[in-house]
Amino acid sequence: MENSVEEKQARTLPNPNPDQDERQDPSDAKEDENDVVDDDEEEDEDEVEEQEPPSKPVSREAQLRAHKSKMDDLFRRMQNEKVNLRVHDVLIKGNTKTKEWIIEAELEGLKSATTLQGLLEAAGIANARLQQLDIFDSVRVTLDSGPPELPGTANVIVEVVETNNPLSGECGAYMKTTARSWTVEGSLKYKNWFGYGDVWDGSVAYGPNQTSEVSAGVFLPRFKGLLTPVLVRVSLLSQDWQEFSSYKERLLGLSLGLLSTRHHDLVYNLGWRTLTDPSKMSSRSVRRQLGHSLLSSLKYTFKIDRRNSPVRPIKGYAFVSTTQVGGLAPDHRSLRFLRQELDLRYAVPFGFYHAALNFGISGGVIFPWGCGFLDKPSPLPERFFLGGDFSPICTLGGPTTVWGFKTRGLGPTEPRRLIKDKPNDENSDFPGRDFLGGDLAVTAFADLSFDLPIKWLRDRGIHGHIFAGAGNLAKLTENEFRNFSFHKFLESFRSSVGVGIVVPTKLFRLEGNFYYIVKHHEHDRGKTGFRFSFSAPS
Amino acid sequence: MHPRTKTSPFRPVQSSITDRPECLKPNSKVQKASSGGTRKCFGLQRKRKTQPLLKPQLKPLQNLPRGFPLLVLAFDFGIMDEGVDNERQEYTLVVRKSYFGLPTACPSCLPVYIYLKFAQLPFRLDFNSTYPDSDQIPYIESGDYVAYNNENGGVIESLKKNGIVDLDSEFYSVPEWLSTKAMVISWIEDALMYELWVGSDCTPAKKIYYSNLPWPIGKVLFLKQVYSVKQRLGITKDNAEQKEEEIYKRANIAYSALSTRLGEQNFLFENRPTSVDAVFLAHALLTLQALPETSVLRSKLLEHANLLKYAEKLKIEFIEAGSSSSSIPYFQSDPPSSTSRRGPPNWSSKPRSKPKRQKTKEEKTFRRRAKYFLATQVVAVILFLSLVTRSDDEVELDEDEGYGYDD
């Protein structure tokens, strides 16, 4: 796909100083390999022929010299002063299926340009926006002179080549916020089916804990006058938390992306969630939450990421705030809760061996609302769970894990059901306790990364790191907030330290770490030792 | 009549302690004392001061002297812990929601409730109204022990198997008891299932199972369940009428047989309650109180006066009297709702008004503060708007004054 912006100016420029003689104001133009004979050139030549008495034909060398001097003059003028120019007309060519207003919506900056410099910048932006629509094989923006009777004007010609093969596929590893873990996802896309720039996609994702998601969505760049694109997605998510919390989750959901800019993201989620326990081993708190529920929530995310790299940040900072309000439905029987997450990161470069110290602190709280909210528990899947073999450096967006602790491996627990003939064995893969998560979660970490002395490793981005992390969960609902004490919360923090090697790849970040658990509680699943972890940047 | 004497109408299960689940052993004697003791004893247990829990020696019930319950009562005063651990050791029966004047309107849950009432086993009621398609409900729990509906043949069978309570111990070898049980479980329960999901307008089923679920979920689950019931009963478009006739005919035969079996006795077998009484009583109460007056099944049941008298008498004795004392629901995921229905003159449920939930002091404070906060915000917005409008007017005046014609 051609990504170049080609700008071609007529030999006879739209004259910003109409008082000057045409001859004394040479038209400057960039050399273009694919120049097409300009009709205006011919017209100008004809005009010249009509206006002047016939003279000897100009040699090619002289023409080139004239062009060069015009270009030099133009560049000099552009550097020293603003070259006033306005757009007279925008012509769109090459769109057989795509609706013209879809393309025009991305060219609004061109019409408001008042100088040549501004016009060039706007043309670059328009080209990038049209490329981002992902429905064209190539986009070419050409600047041409305006009508001779309107000096100081230019015409913009946008030539698009619609994609011949609208079907494409992708595969990658991503951090799924819905699944709270990384997943490998494969997707098929069909582009521009109805000519509205619509991109339809179907995807299948699979992750740890038998997480699987099948989804289909449509992306509309322009919908009913909304300034930002609209994304609608239907998905069926299935997660198996039997091993950790004795329940399976299935969520049939509709997600509507209402606003998506660089820093702001607003999404509405509507879903039918079902929690089941086929093993019939769940603890009392989990048993009480089994069943069906309607999730209707609005989620707003504010994100600033000024780090130089999300995989190995060496300098910069990042901040994410996520607010979710559940229960936005006329039906009072839907899940009602308020959830807030905060995440702050900062990277301090040391200036040698690419070393950097990364700090991070994140916290989250969830609380139900509505009648009798003080006595109600928070929804189990919406609570905070800490633990998992992935790096907190890559996962930006709330408290997720503490190094060294397994998935859902720390926090409040409750004994599972006891069956007389099948005693629960703590050493088995299915310990006799359910991890219930917490309504309040706080994590913090510090990570010192540095290049290794071997050049081969350095060239491939493989580096080492020493790290320390801490985190804790607490229950606040069902009147437990009355017993909450910051002092006890701080005293019961879990912590770990470690050292390891990081191998960044195209799809994910692989770490081989040795963890040492400094502090843990009786039922936590944290183990000192060597482990690998996989992380996908979020 | 004290339930531990030989002349009591029933005897709780007499099994050795070793057959019981491990979690029940430390408290089993206290629980047995409370189950055999008065309800007053049960209520007092909840008010104990915290003291270490002792482990008294355990003896089979039949060897206990007459004076033992009083000793146990006094013993209980000093040893029980209050708090979550003590509450967890007590039985909790989790059922579907209360409706139509019944403690639970679910045909699977009410028999278990009645059975526990017959056994005079103290328990608490808890409700789950968000899982209508679960076959695990009802279930009974006590600490780490749980008996689900879809295990071991049901909660009643699990209670028998685990040695907690068994009202049928003397009837297993009685062929008539077995055949009556089979008839009640198959013909009569099928008839009620048909009437709830296919025969009537299905309003009772929607109220029982889906009234606490949001509309789209309830609707989809209801349609799924109707399809499932039709599959189970073998009903198709072609044989719908024939199946209906067959189901009502069998129900009628069953009612007649039961009416003959009952006669003028208090219970179906040997004047003592068994699980068959629990199952049939639940069926009768639901048929009479939950189904509409136009229900064919209901009209067939109304033809048997002794069955109606049996249902009414046992309801008053075990359900309405019992609901005021021992089985106080301590945690309700959804508050029980009861509706009054009009029934025939000789069968009417007493209309109960929904108990008004007392607001706690904290909630009142929170509401008051919320109102003040909202009022403050509204006032602030109004003030801001008025100030901004005033300053705009002043600015306009200034601007006007600024413009002038140059002479």
PDB file of N, CA, C and O in Angstrom, chain A residues 272 275-278 280-282 284 287-288 290-294 331 333-334 371-375 414-418 420 478 482, chain B residues 18-19 88 92 94 126 128 130-133 136 139 141 144 146 148 150-151 210-215 217 220-221 330 357 362-363 366:
ATOM      1  N   TRP A 272     -25.311 -10.486  29.769  1.00  0.00           N
ATOM      2  CA  TRP A 272     -26.021 -11.502  30.554  1.00  0.00           C
ATOM      3  C   TRP A 272     -24.947 -12.425  31.103  1.00  0.00           C
ATOM      4  O   TRP A 272     -24.300 -13.156  30.378  1.00  0.00           O
ATOM      5  N   LEU A 275     -23.132 -17.452  36.437  1.00  0.00           N
ATOM      6  CA  LEU A 275     -22.103 -18.119  37.235  1.00  0.00           C
ATOM      7  C   LEU A 275     -22.628 -19.495  37.628  1.00  0.00           C
ATOM      8  O   LEU A 275     -23.734 -19.600  38.166  1.00  0.00           O
ATOM      9  N   THR A 276     -21.846 -20.514  37.361  1.00  0.00           N
ATOM     10  CA  THR A 276     -22.266 -21.883  37.695  1.00  0.00           C
ATOM     11  C   THR A 276     -21.149 -22.580  38.452  1.00  0.00           C
ATOM     12  O   THR A 276     -19.997 -22.158  38.418  1.00  0.00           O
ATOM     13  N   ASP A 277     -21.519 -23.664  39.103  1.00  0.00           N
ATOM     14  CA  ASP A 277     -20.533 -24.464  39.809  1.00  0.00           C
ATOM     15  C   ASP A 277     -20.807 -25.938  39.515  1.00  0.00           C
ATOM     16  O   ASP A 277     -21.450 -26.623  40.308  1.00  0.00           O
ATOM     17  N   PRO A 278     -20.327 -26.442  38.398  1.00  0.00           N
ATOM     18  CA  PRO A 278     -20.572 -27.852  38.074  1.00  0.00           C
ATOM     19  C   PRO A 278     -19.914 -28.806  39.067  1.00  0.00           C
ATOM     20  O   PRO A 278     -20.380 -29.920  39.254  1.00  0.00           O
ATOM     21  N   LYS A 280     -19.801 -28.518  42.258  1.00  0.00           N
ATOM     22  CA  LYS A 280     -20.556 -28.551  43.507  1.00  0.00           C
ATOM     23  C   LYS A 280     -19.625 -28.541  44.712  1.00  0.00           C
ATOM     24  O   LYS A 280     -19.880 -29.187  45.731  1.00  0.00           O
ATOM     25  N   MET A 281     -18.540 -27.786  44.603  1.00  0.00           N
ATOM     26  CA  MET A 281     -17.579 -27.717  45.698  1.00  0.00           C
ATOM     27  C   MET A 281     -17.432 -26.321  46.257  1.00  0.00           C
ATOM     28  O   MET A 281     -16.596 -26.074  47.114  1.00  0.00           O
ATOM     29  N   SER A 282     -18.204 -25.388  45.773  1.00  0.00           N
ATOM     30  CA  SER A 282     -17.964 -23.991  46.106  1.00  0.00           C
ATOM     31  C   SER A 282     -18.230 -23.715  47.569  1.00  0.00           C
ATOM     32  O   SER A 282     -19.000 -24.408  48.245  1.00  0.00           O
ATOM     33  N   ARG A 284     -19.436 -21.073  50.733  1.00  0.00           N
ATOM     34  CA  ARG A 284     -20.735 -20.462  50.980  1.00  0.00           C
ATOM     35  C   ARG A 284     -20.900 -19.143  50.217  1.00  0.00           C
ATOM     36  O   ARG A 284     -21.922 -18.894  49.605  1.00  0.00           O
ATOM     37  N   ARG A 287     -21.460 -19.813  46.587  1.00  0.00           N
ATOM     38  CA  ARG A 287     -22.787 -20.409  46.341  1.00  0.00           C
ATOM     39  C   ARG A 287     -23.864 -19.323  46.271  1.00  0.00           C
ATOM     40  O   ARG A 287     -24.802 -19.404  45.481  1.00  0.00           O
ATOM     41  N   ARG A 288     -23.724 -18.325  47.123  1.00  0.00           N
ATOM     42  CA  ARG A 288     -24.734 -17.282  47.166  1.00  0.00           C
ATOM     43  C   ARG A 288     -24.742 -16.429  45.905  1.00  0.00           C
ATOM     44  O   ARG A 288     -25.698 -15.711  45.629  1.00  0.00           O
ATOM     45  N   LEU A 290     -24.085 -17.643  42.773  1.00  0.00           N
ATOM     46  CA  LEU A 290     -24.340 -18.401  41.537  1.00  0.00           C
ATOM     47  C   LEU A 290     -25.687 -17.990  40.955  1.00  0.00           C
ATOM     48  O   LEU A 290     -26.636 -17.704  41.686  1.00  0.00           O
ATOM     49  N   GLY A 291     -25.744 -17.977  39.652  1.00  0.00           N
ATOM     50  CA  GLY A 291     -27.004 -17.654  39.006  1.00  0.00           C
ATOM     51  C   GLY A 291     -26.801 -16.665  37.882  1.00  0.00           C
ATOM     52  O   GLY A 291     -25.699 -16.468  37.378  1.00  0.00           O
ATOM     53  N   HIS A 292     -27.895 -16.033  37.489  1.00  0.00           N
ATOM     54  CA  HIS A 292     -27.896 -15.126  36.348  1.00  0.00           C
ATOM     55  C   HIS A 292     -27.963 -13.686  36.834  1.00  0.00           C
ATOM     56  O   HIS A 292     -28.570 -13.384  37.865  1.00  0.00           O
ATOM     57  N   SER A 293     -27.332 -12.819  36.054  1.00  0.00           N
ATOM     58  CA  SER A 293     -27.414 -11.402  36.388  1.00  0.00           C
ATOM     59  C   SER A 293     -27.282 -10.589  35.112  1.00  0.00           C
ATOM     60  O   SER A 293     -26.705 -11.047  34.118  1.00  0.00           O
ATOM     61  N   LEU A 294     -27.808  -9.390  35.160  1.00  0.00           N
ATOM     62  CA  LEU A 294     -27.749  -8.487  34.018  1.00  0.00           C
ATOM     63  C   LEU A 294     -26.742  -7.389  34.329  1.00  0.00           C
ATOM     64  O   LEU A 294     -26.846  -6.707  35.339  1.00  0.00           O
ATOM     65  N   ASP A 331     -34.326  -1.390  34.735  1.00  0.00           N
ATOM     66  CA  ASP A 331     -34.649  -2.516  35.601  1.00  0.00           C
ATOM     67  C   ASP A 331     -33.752  -2.465  36.837  1.00  0.00           C
ATOM     68  O   ASP A 331     -32.529  -2.549  36.739  1.00  0.00           O
ATOM     69  N   ARG A 333     -33.259  -4.621  38.880  1.00  0.00           N
ATOM     70  CA  ARG A 333     -32.712  -5.926  39.236  1.00  0.00           C
ATOM     71  C   ARG A 333     -31.363  -6.195  38.582  1.00  0.00           C
ATOM     72  O   ARG A 333     -30.793  -7.261  38.725  1.00  0.00           O
ATOM     73  N   SER A 334     -30.818  -5.208  37.857  1.00  0.00           N
ATOM     74  CA  SER A 334     -29.505  -5.406  37.259  1.00  0.00           C
ATOM     75  C   SER A 334     -28.427  -5.187  38.324  1.00  0.00           C
ATOM     76  O   SER A 334     -28.694  -4.642  39.393  1.00  0.00           O
ATOM     77  N   CYS A 371     -30.775   0.038  47.107  1.00  0.00           N
ATOM     78  CA  CYS A 371     -31.424  -0.253  48.382  1.00  0.00           C
ATOM     79  C   CYS A 371     -30.682  -1.361  49.115  1.00  0.00           C
ATOM     80  O   CYS A 371     -30.376  -2.396  48.541  1.00  0.00           O
ATOM     81  N   GLY A 372     -30.396  -1.127  50.369  1.00  0.00           N
ATOM     82  CA  GLY A 372     -29.721  -2.147  51.169  1.00  0.00           C
ATOM     83  C   GLY A 372     -28.307  -2.421  50.743  1.00  0.00           C
ATOM     84  O   GLY A 372     -27.798  -3.524  50.952  1.00  0.00           O
ATOM     85  N   PHE A 373     -27.646  -1.438  50.172  1.00  0.00           N
ATOM     86  CA  PHE A 373     -26.317  -1.684  49.608  1.00  0.00           C
ATOM     87  C   PHE A 373     -25.293  -2.010  50.684  1.00  0.00           C
ATOM     88  O   PHE A 373     -24.289  -2.656  50.414  1.00  0.00           O
ATOM     89  N   LEU A 374     -25.531  -1.568  51.909  1.00  0.00           N
ATOM     90  CA  LEU A 374     -24.545  -1.828  52.957  1.00  0.00           C
ATOM     91  C   LEU A 374     -24.482  -3.316  53.299  1.00  0.00           C
ATOM     92  O   LEU A 374     -23.453  -3.814  53.742  1.00  0.00           O
ATOM     93  N   ASP A 375     -25.604  -4.008  53.090  1.00  0.00           N
ATOM     94  CA  ASP A 375     -25.634  -5.430  53.431  1.00  0.00           C
ATOM     95  C   ASP A 375     -25.335  -6.325  52.242  1.00  0.00           C
ATOM     96  O   ASP A 375     -25.201  -7.526  52.397  1.00  0.00           O
ATOM     97  N   GLU A 414     -12.176 -18.745  51.661  1.00  0.00           N
ATOM     98  CA  GLU A 414     -13.228 -19.392  52.441  1.00  0.00           C
ATOM     99  C   GLU A 414     -13.156 -20.880  52.164  1.00  0.00           C
ATOM    100  O   GLU A 414     -12.875 -21.284  51.026  1.00  0.00           O
ATOM    101  N   PRO A 415     -13.399 -21.700  53.194  1.00  0.00           N
ATOM    102  CA  PRO A 415     -13.296 -23.144  52.955  1.00  0.00           C
ATOM    103  C   PRO A 415     -14.380 -23.641  52.023  1.00  0.00           C
ATOM    104  O   PRO A 415     -15.526 -23.190  52.073  1.00  0.00           O
ATOM    105  N   ARG A 416     -13.993 -24.574  51.196  1.00  0.00           N
ATOM    106  CA  ARG A 416     -14.947 -25.162  50.264  1.00  0.00           C
ATOM    107  C   ARG A 416     -15.806 -26.203  50.976  1.00  0.00           C
ATOM    108  O   ARG A 416     -15.611 -26.516  52.150  1.00  0.00           O
ATOM    109  N   ARG A 417     -16.707 -26.725  50.198  1.00  0.00           N
ATOM    110  CA  ARG A 417     -17.575 -27.759  50.716  1.00  0.00           C
ATOM    111  C   ARG A 417     -16.750 -28.988  51.077  1.00  0.00           C
ATOM    112  O   ARG A 417     -15.795 -29.339  50.368  1.00  0.00           O
ATOM    113  N   LEU A 418     -17.140 -29.641  52.147  1.00  0.00           N
ATOM    114  CA  LEU A 418     -16.445 -30.834  52.592  1.00  0.00           C
ATOM    115  C   LEU A 418     -17.311 -32.037  52.275  1.00  0.00           C
ATOM    116  O   LEU A 418     -18.455 -32.127  52.688  1.00  0.00           O
ATOM    117  N   LYS A 420     -17.474 -36.080  52.753  1.00  0.00           N
ATOM    118  CA  LYS A 420     -16.897 -37.038  53.694  1.00  0.00           C
ATOM    119  C   LYS A 420     -15.953 -38.012  53.014  1.00  0.00           C
ATOM    120  O   LYS A 420     -14.889 -38.304  53.495  1.00  0.00           O
ATOM    121  N   GLU A 478     -20.864  -5.933  52.889  1.00  0.00           N
ATOM    122  CA  GLU A 478     -21.566  -6.694  53.932  1.00  0.00           C
ATOM    123  C   GLU A 478     -21.115  -6.231  55.308  1.00  0.00           C
ATOM    124  O   GLU A 478     -20.831  -7.034  56.205  1.00  0.00           O
ATOM    125  N   ARG A 482     -16.845  -1.663  58.546  1.00  0.00           N
ATOM    126  CA  ARG A 482     -16.821  -1.192  59.934  1.00  0.00           C
ATOM    127  C   ARG A 482     -15.618  -1.769  60.679  1.00  0.00           C
ATOM    128  O   ARG A 482     -15.116  -1.173  61.622  1.00  0.00           O
TER     129      ARG A 482
ATOM    130  N   THR B  18     -20.482 -41.683  64.535  1.00  0.00           N
ATOM    131  CA  THR B  18     -19.439 -41.901  63.539  1.00  0.00           C
ATOM    132  C   THR B  18     -19.955 -41.820  62.121  1.00  0.00           C
ATOM    133  O   THR B  18     -19.210 -41.652  61.180  1.00  0.00           O
ATOM    134  N   ASP B  19     -21.280 -41.983  61.938  1.00  0.00           N
ATOM    135  CA  ASP B  19     -21.794 -41.903  60.576  1.00  0.00           C
ATOM    136  C   ASP B  19     -21.968 -40.485  60.101  1.00  0.00           C
ATOM    137  O   ASP B  19     -22.293 -40.226  58.970  1.00  0.00           O
ATOM    138  N   ARG B  88     -22.801 -20.602  61.323  1.00  0.00           N
ATOM    139  CA  ARG B  88     -22.509 -21.482  60.213  1.00  0.00           C
ATOM    140  C   ARG B  88     -22.809 -22.922  60.557  1.00  0.00           C
ATOM    141  O   ARG B  88     -23.078 -23.721  59.692  1.00  0.00           O
ATOM    142  N   THR B  92     -28.961 -24.289  57.312  1.00  0.00           N
ATOM    143  CA  THR B  92     -29.596 -23.256  56.499  1.00  0.00           C
ATOM    144  C   THR B  92     -30.140 -23.924  55.257  1.00  0.00           C
ATOM    145  O   THR B  92     -29.419 -24.617  54.541  1.00  0.00           O
ATOM    146  N   VAL B  94     -31.574 -23.346  51.667  1.00  0.00           N
ATOM    147  CA  VAL B  94     -31.616 -22.340  50.604  1.00  0.00           C
ATOM    148  C   VAL B  94     -32.668 -22.775  49.604  1.00  0.00           C
ATOM    149  O   VAL B  94     -32.587 -23.859  49.016  1.00  0.00           O
ATOM    150  N   ASP B 126     -32.932 -19.308  53.613  1.00  0.00           N
ATOM    151  CA  ASP B 126     -32.229 -18.337  52.787  1.00  0.00           C
ATOM    152  C   ASP B 126     -32.788 -18.489  51.383  1.00  0.00           C
ATOM    153  O   ASP B 126     -33.230 -19.571  51.008  1.00  0.00           O
ATOM    154  N   ASN B 128     -32.569 -17.931  47.114  1.00  0.00           N
ATOM    155  CA  ASN B 128     -31.823 -17.673  45.887  1.00  0.00           C
ATOM    156  C   ASN B 128     -32.847 -17.477  44.776  1.00  0.00           C
ATOM    157  O   ASN B 128     -33.547 -18.410  44.381  1.00  0.00           O
ATOM    158  N   THR B 130     -32.017 -15.906  41.780  1.00  0.00           N
ATOM    159  CA  THR B 130     -31.359 -15.562  40.514  1.00  0.00           C
ATOM    160  C   THR B 130     -30.900 -16.784  39.741  1.00  0.00           C
ATOM    161  O   THR B 130     -30.199 -16.665  38.753  1.00  0.00           O
ATOM    162  N   TYR B 131     -31.309 -17.972  40.218  1.00  0.00           N
ATOM    163  CA  TYR B 131     -30.829 -19.177  39.545  1.00  0.00           C
ATOM    164  C   TYR B 131     -32.007 -20.133  39.341  1.00  0.00           C
ATOM    165  O   TYR B 131     -32.020 -21.242  39.890  1.00  0.00           O
ATOM    166  N   PRO B 132     -32.990 -19.755  38.546  1.00  0.00           N
ATOM    167  CA  PRO B 132     -34.207 -20.569  38.449  1.00  0.00           C
ATOM    168  C   PRO B 132     -33.990 -21.896  37.749  1.00  0.00           C
ATOM    169  O   PRO B 132     -34.738 -22.841  37.971  1.00  0.00           O
ATOM    170  N   ASP B 133     -32.966 -21.974  36.910  1.00  0.00           N
ATOM    171  CA  ASP B 133     -32.769 -23.215  36.149  1.00  0.00           C
ATOM    172  C   ASP B 133     -31.739 -24.130  36.798  1.00  0.00           C
ATOM    173  O   ASP B 133     -31.240 -25.054  36.166  1.00  0.00           O
ATOM    174  N   GLN B 136     -29.498 -27.642  41.493  1.00  0.00           N
ATOM    175  CA  GLN B 136     -28.851 -27.794  42.796  1.00  0.00           C
ATOM    176  C   GLN B 136     -29.743 -27.251  43.922  1.00  0.00           C
ATOM    177  O   GLN B 136     -29.544 -27.579  45.090  1.00  0.00           O
ATOM    178  N   TYR B 139     -30.909 -26.611  48.564  1.00  0.00           N
ATOM    179  CA  TYR B 139     -29.828 -27.317  49.228  1.00  0.00           C
ATOM    180  C   TYR B 139     -29.798 -26.883  50.681  1.00  0.00           C
ATOM    181  O   TYR B 139     -30.254 -25.802  51.038  1.00  0.00           O
ATOM    182  N   GLU B 141     -27.271 -26.510  54.111  1.00  0.00           N
ATOM    183  CA  GLU B 141     -25.861 -26.401  54.455  1.00  0.00           C
ATOM    184  C   GLU B 141     -25.709 -26.183  55.946  1.00  0.00           C
ATOM    185  O   GLU B 141     -26.588 -25.620  56.604  1.00  0.00           O
ATOM    186  N   ASP B 144     -19.262 -26.648  56.611  1.00  0.00           N
ATOM    187  CA  ASP B 144     -18.730 -27.123  55.340  1.00  0.00           C
ATOM    188  C   ASP B 144     -19.596 -28.205  54.711  1.00  0.00           C
ATOM    189  O   ASP B 144     -19.268 -28.714  53.646  1.00  0.00           O
ATOM    190  N   VAL B 146     -22.786 -29.639  52.816  1.00  0.00           N
ATOM    191  CA  VAL B 146     -23.838 -29.188  51.915  1.00  0.00           C
ATOM    192  C   VAL B 146     -24.484 -30.415  51.296  1.00  0.00           C
ATOM    193  O   VAL B 146     -23.788 -31.349  50.892  1.00  0.00           O
ATOM    194  N   TYR B 148     -26.986 -31.111  48.198  1.00  0.00           N
ATOM    195  CA  TYR B 148     -27.646 -30.500  47.044  1.00  0.00           C
ATOM    196  C   TYR B 148     -28.831 -31.354  46.605  1.00  0.00           C
ATOM    197  O   TYR B 148     -28.911 -32.552  46.871  1.00  0.00           O
ATOM    198  N   ASN B 150     -29.453 -32.185  43.561  1.00  0.00           N
ATOM    199  CA  ASN B 150     -29.147 -33.093  42.458  1.00  0.00           C
ATOM    200  C   ASN B 150     -28.090 -34.139  42.825  1.00  0.00           C
ATOM    201  O   ASN B 150     -27.355 -34.624  41.973  1.00  0.00           O
ATOM    202  N   GLU B 151     -28.036 -34.456  44.102  1.00  0.00           N
ATOM    203  CA  GLU B 151     -27.120 -35.507  44.559  1.00  0.00           C
ATOM    204  C   GLU B 151     -27.872 -36.495  45.424  1.00  0.00           C
ATOM    205  O   GLU B 151     -28.744 -36.106  46.199  1.00  0.00           O
ATOM    206  N   TYR B 210     -39.073 -16.210  38.038  1.00  0.00           N
ATOM    207  CA  TYR B 210     -38.423 -15.148  37.261  1.00  0.00           C
ATOM    208  C   TYR B 210     -38.728 -13.730  37.721  1.00  0.00           C
ATOM    209  O   TYR B 210     -38.283 -12.775  37.100  1.00  0.00           O
ATOM    210  N   SER B 211     -39.461 -13.586  38.803  1.00  0.00           N
ATOM    211  CA  SER B 211     -39.860 -12.233  39.182  1.00  0.00           C
ATOM    212  C   SER B 211     -38.674 -11.420  39.689  1.00  0.00           C
ATOM    213  O   SER B 211     -38.736 -10.202  39.732  1.00  0.00           O
ATOM    214  N   ASN B 212     -37.590 -12.076  40.080  1.00  0.00           N
ATOM    215  CA  ASN B 212     -36.432 -11.331  40.561  1.00  0.00           C
ATOM    216  C   ASN B 212     -35.317 -11.244  39.534  1.00  0.00           C
ATOM    217  O   ASN B 212     -34.207 -10.812  39.853  1.00  0.00           O
ATOM    218  N   LEU B 213     -35.620 -11.676  38.330  1.00  0.00           N
ATOM    219  CA  LEU B 213     -34.615 -11.564  37.265  1.00  0.00           C
ATOM    220  C   LEU B 213     -35.019 -10.449  36.322  1.00  0.00           C
ATOM    221  O   LEU B 213     -36.209 -10.236  36.082  1.00  0.00           O
ATOM    222  N   PRO B 214     -34.059  -9.749  35.739  1.00  0.00           N
ATOM    223  CA  PRO B 214     -34.394  -8.733  34.736  1.00  0.00           C
ATOM    224  C   PRO B 214     -35.149  -9.368  33.578  1.00  0.00           C
ATOM    225  O   PRO B 214     -34.931 -10.535  33.242  1.00  0.00           O
ATOM    226  N   TRP B 215     -35.998  -8.549  32.955  1.00  0.00           N
ATOM    227  CA  TRP B 215     -36.939  -9.075  31.976  1.00  0.00           C
ATOM    228  C   TRP B 215     -36.310  -9.936  30.880  1.00  0.00           C
ATOM    229  O   TRP B 215     -36.804 -11.042  30.612  1.00  0.00           O
ATOM    230  N   ILE B 217     -33.663 -11.685  30.608  1.00  0.00           N
ATOM    231  CA  ILE B 217     -33.114 -12.958  31.083  1.00  0.00           C
ATOM    232  C   ILE B 217     -34.256 -13.872  31.494  1.00  0.00           C
ATOM    233  O   ILE B 217     -34.292 -15.064  31.137  1.00  0.00           O
ATOM    234  N   VAL B 220     -36.157 -15.326  28.431  1.00  0.00           N
ATOM    235  CA  VAL B 220     -35.440 -16.376  27.692  1.00  0.00           C
ATOM    236  C   VAL B 220     -35.416 -17.672  28.503  1.00  0.00           C
ATOM    237  O   VAL B 220     -35.652 -18.768  27.968  1.00  0.00           O
ATOM    238  N   LEU B 221     -35.163 -17.550  29.794  1.00  0.00           N
ATOM    239  CA  LEU B 221     -35.113 -18.756  30.632  1.00  0.00           C
ATOM    240  C   LEU B 221     -36.475 -19.418  30.717  1.00  0.00           C
ATOM    241  O   LEU B 221     -36.578 -20.650  30.765  1.00  0.00           O
ATOM    242  N   TYR B 330     -32.416 -15.502  58.500  1.00  0.00           N
ATOM    243  CA  TYR B 330     -31.476 -14.486  58.996  1.00  0.00           C
ATOM    244  C   TYR B 330     -30.798 -13.750  57.861  1.00  0.00           C
ATOM    245  O   TYR B 330     -30.287 -12.690  58.016  1.00  0.00           O
ATOM    246  N   ARG B 357     -39.663  -2.749  55.820  1.00  0.00           N
ATOM    247  CA  ARG B 357     -38.278  -2.904  56.233  1.00  0.00           C
ATOM    248  C   ARG B 357     -37.888  -1.716  57.058  1.00  0.00           C
ATOM    249  O   ARG B 357     -38.092  -0.576  56.671  1.00  0.00           O
ATOM    250  N   GLU B 362     -27.972   4.160  60.086  1.00  0.00           N
ATOM    251  CA  GLU B 362     -26.982   4.601  59.108  1.00  0.00           C
ATOM    252  C   GLU B 362     -27.632   4.978  57.805  1.00  0.00           C
ATOM    253  O   GLU B 362     -27.242   5.956  57.163  1.00  0.00           O
ATOM    254  N   GLU B 363     -28.632   4.200  57.399  1.00  0.00           N
ATOM    255  CA  GLU B 363     -29.297   4.504  56.131  1.00  0.00           C
ATOM    256  C   GLU B 363     -30.026   5.820  56.215  1.00  0.00           C
ATOM    257  O   GLU B 363     -30.022   6.615  55.269  1.00  0.00           O
ATOM    258  N   PHE B 366     -27.503   8.514  55.966  1.00  0.00           N
ATOM    259  CA  PHE B 366     -26.998   8.606  54.590  1.00  0.00           C
ATOM    260  C   PHE B 366     -27.996   9.311  53.704  1.00  0.00           C
ATOM    261  O   PHE B 366     -27.654  10.195  52.910  1.00  0.00           O
TER     262      PHE B 366
END
